[in-house]
């Protein structure tokens, strides 16, 4: 099977309320265009420069999602066009996104990254920190960002019971945060290896790369 077949099969298997982010990091524009030609319009990248290059080369009706860990000094390179930033895990980053969005006279949608994995390598806010952020005065003053939901990454393990527990924790955290911030709609969880489990735990947005585009080769 090629990119087209894998993408179409995946799409037809998804419930209607689940958005598919095609994670195209490291892949050439020709591969992305195959997905585009089958109707895919949401693409995820984890490096700002790579995303900006692809943005300039590809049709303008694509929604670009930044899914990687983000440094503040990179925000300016995508503020003009990024549709959703998944990995926001600190107020200072949010403040910079707001500043850059304002320059372009737009509002940028963001997801709060919540730490659900037990490993300490994964980024993200604890539930309590996310609550504090949403209730802070600094946050209330940010007019050019919109917190659309939460994002999480499960532990790197084959133990599906553990992954399930982590996904359930993200759903629970989402429900709590939504009471404080009713504009939240998105739960971004699930990748190639665990998207079905994520959907059964309440995911509304999955980020799938290798299952569509094949294994990544890093040089
Ligand atoms: C690379 C990446 C994905 C996609 O991973 P696959 O296993 O290839 O589906 C999803 N989310 C994030 C944050 C990533 O960096």
Coordinates of C-alpha atoms and ligand atoms in Angstrom, one line a residue:
X1 CA 0.0 0.0 0.0
X2 CA 1.1 3.6 -0.7
X3 CA 0.4 6.8 1.1
X4 CA -3.0 7.3 -0.7
X5 CA -4.3 3.9 0.2
X6 CA -3.1 4.0 3.8
X7 CA -4.6 7.5 4.3
X8 CA -7.9 6.7 2.8
X9 CA -8.3 3.5 4.8
X10 CA -7.4 5.3 8.0
X11 CA -9.8 8.2 7.3
X12 CA -12.7 5.9 6.5
X13 CA -12.1 4.1 9.8
X14 CA -12.3 7.2 12.0
X15 CA -15.4 8.4 13.8
X16 CA -16.8 11.7 12.5
X17 CA -15.8 13.8 15.5
X18 CA -12.1 12.8 15.3
X19 CA -9.8 15.1 13.4
X20 CA -6.8 13.5 11.7
X21 CA -3.5 15.5 11.8
X22 CA -1.2 14.0 9.2
X23 CA 2.3 14.2 10.8
X24 CA 4.6 14.9 7.9
X25 CA 7.9 15.8 9.7
X26 CA 11.0 14.7 7.7
X27 CA 8.9 13.9 4.6
X28 CA 9.3 15.6 1.3
X29 CA 6.6 17.9 -0.1
X30 CA 5.8 15.3 -2.9
X31 CA 4.6 12.9 -0.1
X32 CA 2.5 15.6 1.5
X33 CA 1.0 16.5 -1.9
X34 CA -0.1 12.8 -2.3
X35 CA -2.1 13.2 1.0
X36 CA -3.3 16.7 -0.1
X37 CA -4.6 15.2 -3.3
X38 CA -6.7 12.7 -1.4
X39 CA -8.3 15.6 0.5
X40 CA -6.1 15.9 3.6
X41 CA -5.9 19.5 4.7
X42 CA -4.4 19.2 8.3
X43 CA -0.7 18.6 8.6
X44 CA 1.5 18.5 11.6
X45 CA 5.2 19.3 11.9
X46 CA 7.6 19.5 14.8
X47 CA 10.2 21.9 13.5
X48 CA 9.2 25.5 12.8
X49 CA 11.7 26.0 9.9
X50 CA 10.6 22.9 8.1
X51 CA 7.0 23.8 8.6
X52 CA 7.6 27.3 7.2
X53 CA 9.4 25.9 4.1
X54 CA 6.5 23.5 3.4
X55 CA 3.9 26.3 4.0
X56 CA 5.5 28.4 1.3
X57 CA 5.7 25.6 -1.2
X58 CA 2.2 24.1 -0.7
X59 CA -1.4 25.2 -1.4
X60 CA -2.7 27.9 1.0
X61 CA -5.9 26.0 2.2
X62 CA -3.8 23.8 4.5
X63 CA -4.0 24.0 8.2
X64 CA -0.6 23.8 9.7
X65 CA -0.2 22.4 13.3
X66 CA 3.0 22.8 15.3
X67 CA 3.2 19.6 17.4
X68 CA 6.8 19.7 18.6
X69 CA 8.4 21.3 21.7
X70 CA 8.6 25.0 20.9
X71 CA 11.2 27.6 21.8
X72 CA 10.0 31.1 22.3
X73 CA 12.4 32.7 19.7
X74 CA 10.9 30.5 16.9
X75 CA 7.3 31.6 17.3
X76 CA 7.8 34.6 15.0
X77 CA 8.6 32.4 12.0
X78 CA 5.1 30.8 12.0
X79 CA 2.9 33.4 13.7
X80 CA 1.6 34.5 10.3
X81 CA 0.1 31.2 9.3
X82 CA 0.1 28.5 12.0
X83 CA -3.4 27.2 12.8
X84 CA -2.9 25.3 16.0
X85 CA 0.1 25.0 18.4
X86 CA -0.2 21.7 20.3
X87 CA 2.6 21.8 22.8
X88 CA 2.1 24.9 25.0
X89 CA 3.4 24.1 28.4
X90 CA 4.3 27.5 30.0
X91 CA 2.9 31.0 30.4
X92 CA 6.0 32.7 29.0
X93 CA 5.6 30.8 25.7
X94 CA 1.9 31.8 25.6
X95 CA 2.8 35.4 26.2
X96 CA 5.2 35.3 23.2
X97 CA 2.6 33.6 21.0
X98 CA 0.1 36.3 21.9
X99 CA 2.7 39.1 21.1
X100 CA 3.5 37.6 17.7
X101 CA -0.2 36.9 16.9
X102 CA -1.1 40.5 17.7
X103 CA 1.6 41.8 15.2
X104 CA -0.2 39.8 12.5
X105 CA -3.6 40.9 13.7
X106 CA -4.8 37.4 14.4
X107 CA -5.7 34.9 17.1
X108 CA -3.6 31.8 17.4
X109 CA -5.2 28.6 18.7
X110 CA -3.2 26.7 21.3
X111 CA -3.5 23.4 23.2
X112 CA -2.1 23.1 26.7
X113 CA 0.3 20.2 26.9
X114 CA -0.5 18.1 29.9
X115 CA 2.1 15.7 31.4
X116 CA 0.5 12.3 31.4
X117 CA 3.5 10.0 30.9
X118 CA 5.4 8.7 33.9
X119 CA 8.8 9.2 32.3
X120 CA 10.4 12.5 33.2
X121 CA 11.6 13.2 29.7
X122 CA 8.1 14.2 28.4
X123 CA 7.2 17.9 28.6
X124 CA 3.9 19.2 29.9
X125 CA 2.0 20.9 32.7
X126 CA 0.6 19.1 35.7
X127 CA -3.1 19.5 36.1
X128 CA -2.6 21.9 39.0
X129 CA -0.3 24.1 37.0
X130 CA -2.7 24.2 34.1
X131 CA -5.5 25.3 36.4
X132 CA -3.2 28.0 37.9
X133 CA -2.3 29.2 34.4
X134 CA -5.9 29.5 33.2
X135 CA -6.8 31.4 36.4
X136 CA -3.8 33.8 36.3
X137 CA -4.2 37.5 35.6
X138 CA -1.5 37.4 32.9
X139 CA -3.4 34.8 31.0
X140 CA -6.7 36.7 31.2
X141 CA -5.0 39.6 29.5
X142 CA -3.9 37.7 26.4
X143 CA -6.3 38.7 23.7
X144 CA -4.6 37.1 20.7
X145 CA -4.5 33.5 21.8
X146 CA -7.3 31.0 22.2
X147 CA -6.9 27.9 24.3
X148 CA -8.8 25.3 22.3
X149 CA -8.0 22.2 24.4
X150 CA -5.3 19.9 25.7
X151 CA -2.6 17.6 24.2
X152 CA -0.8 14.7 25.7
X153 CA 1.7 12.0 24.9
X154 CA 1.6 8.6 26.5
X155 CA 4.7 6.8 27.8
X156 CA 6.9 5.0 25.3
X157 CA 5.9 1.5 26.3
X158 CA 4.1 -1.6 25.0
X159 CA 2.0 -1.8 28.1
X160 CA -1.4 -0.9 26.8
X161 CA -3.0 -0.8 30.2
X162 CA -0.6 1.9 31.3
X163 CA -1.2 3.9 28.1
X164 CA -4.9 3.6 28.6
X165 CA -4.6 4.9 32.2
X166 CA -2.6 7.9 30.9
X167 CA -5.1 8.7 28.2
X168 CA -8.0 8.4 30.7
X169 CA -6.1 10.9 32.9
X170 CA -5.9 13.4 30.1
X171 CA -9.6 13.1 29.4
X172 CA -10.3 13.6 33.2
X173 CA -8.0 16.7 33.2
X174 CA -9.7 18.0 30.1
X175 CA -13.1 17.7 31.8
X176 CA -11.8 19.6 34.8
X177 CA -10.1 22.4 32.8
X178 CA -13.2 22.8 30.6
X179 CA -15.2 23.9 33.6
X180 CA -12.8 26.8 34.1
X181 CA -12.4 27.5 30.4
X182 CA -15.5 26.4 28.5
X183 CA -14.0 27.2 25.1
X184 CA -12.0 24.0 25.2
X185 CA -13.1 21.4 22.7
X186 CA -10.0 19.5 21.6
X187 CA -8.3 16.5 23.2
X188 CA -5.2 15.8 21.1
X189 CA -4.0 12.3 21.9
X190 CA -3.0 9.2 19.9
X191 CA -0.3 8.5 17.4
X192 CA 0.3 5.6 14.9
X193 CA 0.7 3.0 17.5
X194 CA -2.1 3.9 19.9
X195 CA -4.7 6.1 18.1
X196 CA -7.5 3.5 18.4
X197 CA -7.0 3.2 22.1
X198 CA -6.9 7.0 22.3
X199 CA -10.2 7.4 20.5
X200 CA -11.8 4.9 22.8
X201 CA -10.6 7.1 25.7
X202 CA -12.2 10.2 24.2
X203 CA -9.6 11.7 21.8
X204 CA -11.0 14.2 19.3
X205 CA -7.7 14.7 17.4
X206 CA -5.1 12.2 16.5
X207 CA -1.6 12.9 15.3
X208 CA -0.5 10.1 12.9
X209 CA 2.7 10.0 10.9
X210 CA 4.4 6.8 10.1
X211 CA 1.2 4.8 9.7
X212 CA 0.4 7.1 6.7
X213 CA 3.8 8.2 5.4
X214 CA 5.9 5.2 6.3
X215 CA 8.9 5.0 8.7
X216 CA 11.0 8.2 9.1
X217 CA 14.6 8.2 8.2
X218 CA 16.7 10.7 10.1
X219 CA 19.9 11.9 8.6
Ligands
LIG1 C1 6.2 12.4 15.4 C2 5.0 12.7 16.3 C3 3.8 12.1 16.1 C4 3.5 11.0 15.1 O1 4.2 9.8 15.4 P1 3.9 8.5 14.6 O2 4.3 7.4 15.6 O3 4.8 8.5 13.4 O4 2.5 8.5 14.2 C5 2.7 12.5 17.0 N1 2.9 13.4 17.9 C6 4.1 14.1 18.1 C7 4.1 15.1 19.1 C8 5.2 13.7 17.3 O5 6.3 14.4 17.5

